Each structure stands twice: as C-alpha cells, then as structure tokens.
Coordinates of C-alpha atoms and ligand atoms in Angstrom, one line a residue:
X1 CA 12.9 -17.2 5.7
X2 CA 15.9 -16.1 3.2
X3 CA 14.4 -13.7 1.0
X4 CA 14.2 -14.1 -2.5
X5 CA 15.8 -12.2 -5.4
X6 CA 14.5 -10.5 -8.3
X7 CA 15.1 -8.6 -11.6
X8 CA 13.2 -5.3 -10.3
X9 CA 12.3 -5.6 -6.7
X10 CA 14.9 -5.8 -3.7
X11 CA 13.1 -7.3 -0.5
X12 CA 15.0 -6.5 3.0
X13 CA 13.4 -7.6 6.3
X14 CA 13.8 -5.9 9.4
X15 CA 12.4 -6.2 12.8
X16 CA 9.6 -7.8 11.6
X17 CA 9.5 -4.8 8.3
X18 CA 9.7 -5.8 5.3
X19 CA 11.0 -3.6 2.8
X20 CA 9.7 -4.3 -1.1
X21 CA 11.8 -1.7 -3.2
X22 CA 11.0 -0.8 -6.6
X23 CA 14.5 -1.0 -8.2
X24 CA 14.9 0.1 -11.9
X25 CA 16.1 3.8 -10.4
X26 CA 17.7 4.2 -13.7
X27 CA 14.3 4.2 -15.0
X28 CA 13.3 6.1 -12.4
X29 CA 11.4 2.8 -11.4
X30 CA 8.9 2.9 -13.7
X31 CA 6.5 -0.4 -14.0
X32 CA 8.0 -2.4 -16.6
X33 CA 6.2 -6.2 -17.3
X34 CA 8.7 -8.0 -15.0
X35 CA 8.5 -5.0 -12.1
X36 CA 5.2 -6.0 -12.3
X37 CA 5.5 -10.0 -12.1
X38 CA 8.5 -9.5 -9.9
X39 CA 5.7 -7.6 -7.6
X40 CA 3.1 -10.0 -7.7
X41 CA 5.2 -12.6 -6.4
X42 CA 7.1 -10.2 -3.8
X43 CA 3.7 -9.0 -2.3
X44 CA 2.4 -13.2 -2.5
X45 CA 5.6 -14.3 -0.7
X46 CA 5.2 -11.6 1.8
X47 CA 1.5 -12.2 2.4
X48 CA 1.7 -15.8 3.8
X49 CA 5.4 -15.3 5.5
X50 CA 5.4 -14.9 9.6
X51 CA 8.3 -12.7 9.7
X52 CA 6.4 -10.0 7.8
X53 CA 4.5 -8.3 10.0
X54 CA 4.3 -4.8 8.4
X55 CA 4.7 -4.2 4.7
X56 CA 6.4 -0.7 3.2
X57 CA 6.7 -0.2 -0.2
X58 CA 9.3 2.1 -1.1
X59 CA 11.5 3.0 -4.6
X60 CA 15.8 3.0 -5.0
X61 CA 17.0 6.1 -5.9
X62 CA 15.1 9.7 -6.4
X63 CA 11.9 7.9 -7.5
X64 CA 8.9 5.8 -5.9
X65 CA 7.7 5.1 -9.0
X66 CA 7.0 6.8 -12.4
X67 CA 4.0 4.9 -13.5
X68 CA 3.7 2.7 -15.7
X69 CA 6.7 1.7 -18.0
X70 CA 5.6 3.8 -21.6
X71 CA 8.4 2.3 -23.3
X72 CA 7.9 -1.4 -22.2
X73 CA 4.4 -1.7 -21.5
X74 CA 2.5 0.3 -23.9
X75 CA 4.7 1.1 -27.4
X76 CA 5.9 -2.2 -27.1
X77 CA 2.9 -3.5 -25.5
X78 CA 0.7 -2.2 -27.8
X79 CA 2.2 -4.5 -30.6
X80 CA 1.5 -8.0 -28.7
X81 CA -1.8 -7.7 -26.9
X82 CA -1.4 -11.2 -25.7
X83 CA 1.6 -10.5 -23.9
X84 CA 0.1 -6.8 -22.8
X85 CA -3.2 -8.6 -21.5
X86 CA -1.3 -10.9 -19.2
X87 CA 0.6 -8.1 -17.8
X88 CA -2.5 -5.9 -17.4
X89 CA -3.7 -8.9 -14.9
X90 CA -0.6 -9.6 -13.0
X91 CA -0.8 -5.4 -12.9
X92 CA -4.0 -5.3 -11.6
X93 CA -3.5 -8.2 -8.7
X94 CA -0.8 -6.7 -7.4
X95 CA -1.4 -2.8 -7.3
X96 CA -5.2 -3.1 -6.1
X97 CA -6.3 -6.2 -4.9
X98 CA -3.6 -8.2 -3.2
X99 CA -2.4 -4.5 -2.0
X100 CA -5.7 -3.5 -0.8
X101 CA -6.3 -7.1 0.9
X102 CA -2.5 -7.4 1.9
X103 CA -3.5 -9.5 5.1
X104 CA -0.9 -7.3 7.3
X105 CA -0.5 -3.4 7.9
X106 CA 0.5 -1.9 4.7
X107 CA 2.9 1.5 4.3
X108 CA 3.9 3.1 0.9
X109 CA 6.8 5.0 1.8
X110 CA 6.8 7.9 -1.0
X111 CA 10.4 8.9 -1.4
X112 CA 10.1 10.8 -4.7
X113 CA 8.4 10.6 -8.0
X114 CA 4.9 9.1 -7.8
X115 CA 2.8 9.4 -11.3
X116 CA 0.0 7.4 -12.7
X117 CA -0.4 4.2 -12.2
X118 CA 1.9 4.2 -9.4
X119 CA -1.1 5.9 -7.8
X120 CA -2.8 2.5 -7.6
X121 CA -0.5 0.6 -5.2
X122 CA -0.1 4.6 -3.2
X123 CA -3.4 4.5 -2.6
X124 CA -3.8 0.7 -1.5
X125 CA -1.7 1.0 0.7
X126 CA -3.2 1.4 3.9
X127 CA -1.0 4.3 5.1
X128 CA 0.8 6.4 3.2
X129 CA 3.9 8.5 4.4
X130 CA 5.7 11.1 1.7
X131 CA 8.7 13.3 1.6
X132 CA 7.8 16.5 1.4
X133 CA 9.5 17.1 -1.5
X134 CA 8.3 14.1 -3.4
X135 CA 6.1 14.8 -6.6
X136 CA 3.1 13.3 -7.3
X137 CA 1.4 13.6 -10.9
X138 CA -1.6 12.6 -12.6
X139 CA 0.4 13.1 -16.0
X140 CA -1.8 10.6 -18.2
X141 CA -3.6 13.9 -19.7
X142 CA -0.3 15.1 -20.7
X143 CA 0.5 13.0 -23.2
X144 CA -2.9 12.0 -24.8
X145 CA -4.4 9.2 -22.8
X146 CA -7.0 9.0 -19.4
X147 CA -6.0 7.6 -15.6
X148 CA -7.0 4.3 -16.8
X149 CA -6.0 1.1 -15.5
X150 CA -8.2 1.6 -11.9
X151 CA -6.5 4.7 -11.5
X152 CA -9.4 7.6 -11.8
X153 CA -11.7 5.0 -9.7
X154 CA -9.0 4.5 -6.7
X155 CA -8.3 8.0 -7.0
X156 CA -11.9 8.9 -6.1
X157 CA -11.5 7.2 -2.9
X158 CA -8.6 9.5 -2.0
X159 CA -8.9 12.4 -3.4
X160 CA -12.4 14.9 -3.3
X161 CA -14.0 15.3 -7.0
X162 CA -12.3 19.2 -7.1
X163 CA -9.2 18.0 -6.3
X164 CA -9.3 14.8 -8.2
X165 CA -10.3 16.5 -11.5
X166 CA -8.4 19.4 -11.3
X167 CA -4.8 17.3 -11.4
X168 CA -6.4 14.7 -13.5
X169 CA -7.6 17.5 -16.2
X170 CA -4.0 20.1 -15.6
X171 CA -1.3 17.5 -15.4
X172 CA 0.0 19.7 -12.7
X173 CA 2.6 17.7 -10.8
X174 CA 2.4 18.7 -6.4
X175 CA 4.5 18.1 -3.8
X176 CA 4.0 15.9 -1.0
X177 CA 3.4 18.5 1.6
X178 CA 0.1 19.5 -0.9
X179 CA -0.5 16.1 -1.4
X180 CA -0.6 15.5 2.9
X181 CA -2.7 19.0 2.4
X182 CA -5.4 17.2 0.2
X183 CA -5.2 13.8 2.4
X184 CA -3.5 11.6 -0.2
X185 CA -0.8 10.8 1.8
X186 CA -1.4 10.7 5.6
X187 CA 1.6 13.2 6.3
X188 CA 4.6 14.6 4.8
X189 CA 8.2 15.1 6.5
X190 CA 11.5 16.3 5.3
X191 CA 13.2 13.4 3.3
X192 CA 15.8 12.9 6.0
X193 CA 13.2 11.7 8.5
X194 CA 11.0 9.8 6.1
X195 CA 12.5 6.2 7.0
X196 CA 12.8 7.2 10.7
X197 CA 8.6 7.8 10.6
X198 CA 7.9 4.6 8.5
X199 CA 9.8 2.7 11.2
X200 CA 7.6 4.5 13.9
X201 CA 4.8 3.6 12.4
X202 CA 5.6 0.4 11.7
X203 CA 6.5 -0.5 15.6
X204 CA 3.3 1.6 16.6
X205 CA 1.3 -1.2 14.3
X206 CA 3.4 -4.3 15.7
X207 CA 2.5 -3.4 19.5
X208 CA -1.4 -4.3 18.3
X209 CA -2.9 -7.6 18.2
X210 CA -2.5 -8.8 14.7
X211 CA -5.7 -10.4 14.3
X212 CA -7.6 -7.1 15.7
X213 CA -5.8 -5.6 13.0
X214 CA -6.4 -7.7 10.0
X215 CA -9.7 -7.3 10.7
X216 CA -10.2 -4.0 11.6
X217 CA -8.6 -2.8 8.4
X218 CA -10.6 -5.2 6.3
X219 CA -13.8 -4.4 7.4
X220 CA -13.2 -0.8 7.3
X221 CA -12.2 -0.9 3.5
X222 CA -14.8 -3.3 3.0
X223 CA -18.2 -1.5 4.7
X224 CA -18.0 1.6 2.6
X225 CA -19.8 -0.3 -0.4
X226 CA -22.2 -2.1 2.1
X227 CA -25.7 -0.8 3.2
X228 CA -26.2 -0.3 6.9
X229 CA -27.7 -4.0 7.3
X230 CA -25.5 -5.3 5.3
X231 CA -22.9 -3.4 7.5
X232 CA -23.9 -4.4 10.3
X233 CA -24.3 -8.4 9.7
X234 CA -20.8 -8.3 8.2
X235 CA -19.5 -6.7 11.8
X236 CA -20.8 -8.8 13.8
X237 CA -19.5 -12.0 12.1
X238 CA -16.2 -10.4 11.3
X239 CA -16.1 -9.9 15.3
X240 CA -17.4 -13.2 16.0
X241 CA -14.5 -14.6 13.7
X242 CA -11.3 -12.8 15.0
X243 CA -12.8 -14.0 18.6
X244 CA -12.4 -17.8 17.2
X245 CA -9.4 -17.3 15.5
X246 CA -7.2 -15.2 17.5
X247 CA -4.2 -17.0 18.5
X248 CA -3.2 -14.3 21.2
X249 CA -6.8 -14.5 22.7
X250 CA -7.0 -10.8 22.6
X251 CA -10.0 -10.3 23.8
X252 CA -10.2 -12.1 27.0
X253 CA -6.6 -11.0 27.8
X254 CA -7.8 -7.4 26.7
X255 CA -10.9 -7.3 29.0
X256 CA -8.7 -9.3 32.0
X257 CA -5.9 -6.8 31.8
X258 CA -8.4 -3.4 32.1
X259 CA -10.8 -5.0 34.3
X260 CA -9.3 -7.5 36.7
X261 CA -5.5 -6.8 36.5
X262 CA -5.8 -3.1 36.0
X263 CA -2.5 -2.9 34.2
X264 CA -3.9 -0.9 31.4
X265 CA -6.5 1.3 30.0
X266 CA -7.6 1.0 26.4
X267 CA -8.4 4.2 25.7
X268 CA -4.5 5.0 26.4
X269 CA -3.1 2.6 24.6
X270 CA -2.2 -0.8 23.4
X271 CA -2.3 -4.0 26.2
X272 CA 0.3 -6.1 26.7
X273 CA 0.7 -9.0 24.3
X274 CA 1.0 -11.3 26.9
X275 CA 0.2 -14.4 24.6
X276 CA 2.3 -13.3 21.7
X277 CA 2.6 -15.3 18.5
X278 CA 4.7 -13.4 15.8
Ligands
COA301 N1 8.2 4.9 -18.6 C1 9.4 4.5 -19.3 N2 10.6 5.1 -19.0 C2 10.6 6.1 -18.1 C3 9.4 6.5 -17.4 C4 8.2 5.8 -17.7 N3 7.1 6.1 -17.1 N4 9.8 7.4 -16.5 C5 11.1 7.6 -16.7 N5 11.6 6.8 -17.6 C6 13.0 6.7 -18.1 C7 13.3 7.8 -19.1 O1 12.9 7.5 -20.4 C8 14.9 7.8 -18.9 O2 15.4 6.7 -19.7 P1 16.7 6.8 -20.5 O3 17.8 7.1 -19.5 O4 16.9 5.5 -21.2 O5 16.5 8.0 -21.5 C9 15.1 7.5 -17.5 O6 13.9 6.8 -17.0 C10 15.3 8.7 -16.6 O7 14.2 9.6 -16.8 P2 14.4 11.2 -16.9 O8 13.1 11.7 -17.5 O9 15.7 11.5 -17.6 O10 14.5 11.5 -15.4 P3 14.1 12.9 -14.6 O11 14.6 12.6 -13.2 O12 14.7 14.0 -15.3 O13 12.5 13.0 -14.7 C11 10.3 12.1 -14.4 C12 11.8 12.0 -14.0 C13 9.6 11.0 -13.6 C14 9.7 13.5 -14.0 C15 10.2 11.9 -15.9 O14 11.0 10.8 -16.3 C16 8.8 11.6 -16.4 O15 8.0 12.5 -16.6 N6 8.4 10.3 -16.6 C17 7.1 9.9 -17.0 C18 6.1 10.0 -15.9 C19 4.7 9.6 -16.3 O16 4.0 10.4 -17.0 N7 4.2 8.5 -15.8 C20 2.9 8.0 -16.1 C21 2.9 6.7 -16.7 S1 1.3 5.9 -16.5

C-alpha cells in the first residue's frame, strides 16, 4: 500500500515497521491542530493496513514531541472554542484510545524531548524505548496550568503516586535513563542504538502469532478495571475468540509442534509460524 503524505507526519514502512514521525522539528514537534488530524488519520490508515505489523512512533529532529502546540492550540485556540473542541476530540482519539487499542504491537521510540501531552500517546503505547539522554517533563505546572487533557490520569498508570506528583508538582524535567529508573519507559540506551533496539523489538514481536498478540495485549490493558469474575468471564471468551478467529491456527499448530512434532518448547521461545498470514 503506497503510503500517504501529510503536513506534520512522515509515514515509512519497513519490514513490516511502520514508522509514524512527528515532523514539525522546527517546532520541536510540538502538537499543532493538523499534527493532530494528520495523526488521527496516520494511526486509522495504519490500523486496518496488512503491511503494518508493528507500529513505532518516533519525532524528526532532536525532539519526540513537546506537548501540545501553546502557540496553535491554546492562545489561538482559546479564541475559537469551536475549532479548539474539535481538535480536543481528534486529540483525544488518537493519543489514548486508538493508541491504547492500536490493534497491532505498539513502540514509541523516545528520541528526545517528551513534555505534556506528549505523555499521552508515550504512555499508550504499549512499549516504550528512550534515549538515554532524552528529557521527559511534566512542565504544565510551569507555566500556570494542570496535566490536563488525560494526562495526570494516564500518568497514574505509569508512574507511582511519589513519583507522579513529585514531577507533576516541581516541573523538574529527567532523563530517560531516570525515566527507565521509574518504569516509564521500558529501557533506556545511548541514542546511537535507539533505532537498532526498536528494530529488535519490533522482529522479537513479528516472530509471534498476531492474533495471540492482539489479544493478549488487549485483555491485559483491559482486566486491570475488571473484578475477578468479571476477569475471568472476559478470559475465557477472549480465548475462546482468538481460537475461532486465528487465521494461523495457533493453537493446534502450537500444541502439535511441542507435543507431537517436538520441534519446540514454549517456554523457550516462539513456534514456528508454519501457517503464516502477514
Ligand atoms: N508549543 C509551541 N511551540 C513550541 C513548543 C510548544 N509546546 N515547544 C517548542 N516550540 C517552538 C518554540 O516556540 C520555537 O519556535 P520559534 O523558532 O518560532 O521561536 C521552536 O519550537 C524551537 O523551540 P526552542 O524553545 O527554541 O527549542 P529548544 O531546543 O531550545 O528547547 C524545549 C526545546 C522543548 C525544551 C522548549 O521549546 C520548551 O520548553 N517547550 C515547551 C514544552 C512544554 O512545556 N510543553 C508542554 C505543552 S502541554
């Protein structure tokens, strides 16, 4: 599928990675009202499109992404609350829930400056790999206004209540090394490795079965806010379902591989994906 262009996202796919780059680095890619309808449509493209099969979002130039855009989206915002509204909901789709549904692997590949609301989409993500010298910054207290948006609430998720509060209530900007320290980020590694990792990862992710996956990471966002009956009603359909609808017959090829064909042992690693689809 040729990939589309926009304003202020470049999209590059790769062995099956695609790559959706925040690209206003003059701006040090802060989220401007088209960033954010150029990123709604990026991320809906890329959800229903076969050659995606692991999604990292990354930023051009020394940034990931400096929050939202102040100019842009709140002076200028501020004086057409229409207008600001709209882009508060196209804002909102894309950082949290198409991000946090994102039927594929997600990977937010932190390359630099990461403050505010650029914490949503970070955190969404489900893996997040930084430089070590990339800064992260809860700034919003430094210039008179809350983590709003769903920041302080994704945050919570991330981050424990000391840590959370104390960058929330200082402003203090921390590297990624601290941020890999305080589990924000899954690790941290010098900048000139960053993209070699992300790739690793990404291959790791594309030896599983997808529909294992999709699942797996569904159910495991989704469970934390279910009681354990709820939980456990939930599993056992959700299993019942990736059974039915698993092109690659995972299961039965999983079970014949480890106990008939003794090719492979699951607690080692991945089967074969005999049955392959994408
Ligand atoms: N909104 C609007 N414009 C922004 C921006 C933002 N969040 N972040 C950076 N920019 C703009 C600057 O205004 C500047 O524009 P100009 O060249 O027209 O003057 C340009 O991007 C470069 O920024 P600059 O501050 O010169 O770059 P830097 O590399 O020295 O510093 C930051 C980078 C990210 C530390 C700094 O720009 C900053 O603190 N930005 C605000 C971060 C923030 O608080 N975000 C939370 C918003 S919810």
């Amino acid at each position: 599928m040729a990939t589309k262009e926009y304003k202020t996202v470049l999209v590059e796919k790769e062995d099956g990675i695609t790559w959706v780059i925040f690209n206003r680095p003059e701006k040090r890619n802060a989220m401007s009202p088209q960033l954010h309808f150029d990123m709604y449509d990026a991320v809906t493209d890329a959800e229903g499109d076969p050659e995606t099969q692991v999604m990292v979002i990354t930023g051009a130039g020394s940034s990931w992404c400096a929050g939202m855009d102040l100019k842009e989206f709140f002076r200028e915002g501020d004086k057409n609350p229409e207008f600001q509204r709209k882009v508060g909901w196209a804002s909102q789709e894309w950082r949290w829930r198409k991000l946090f549904t994102f039927p594929k692997p997600t990977i937010a590949m932190v390359n630099g400056f990461c403050f505010g609301g650029a914490f949503t989409p970070m955190i969404a993500c489900d893996f997040a790999i930084a430089a070590e010298d990339a800064l992260f910054g809860l700034s919003e207290v430094n210039w008179g206004i809350l983590p709003g948006g769903l920041v302080s609430r994704v945050v919570t998720d991330m981050m424990t209540l000391r840590d959370g509060l104390y960058h929330a209530m200082t402003g203090d900007p921390f590297d990624g090394k601290k941020a890999a320290e305080m589990r924000l980020v899954n690790f941290a590694v010098p900048a000139d490795q960053l993209r070699a990792e992300t790739i690793a990862l990404a291959k790791k992710l594309m030896e599983k079965n997808p529909s294992a996956l999709r699942a797996t990471k569904q159910a495991y966002k989704l469970v934390r806010n279910m009681d354990y009956s709820q939980a456990e009603d939930y599993l056992a359909a959700k299993g019942a379902q990736i059974k039915m609808q698993d092109r690659e017959s995972g299961y039965d090829e999983g079970i014949k591989q480890f106990i008939d064909d003794k090719t492979y042992k699951p607690g080692l690693g991945p089967m074969a994906r005999v049955n392959k689809v994408s």
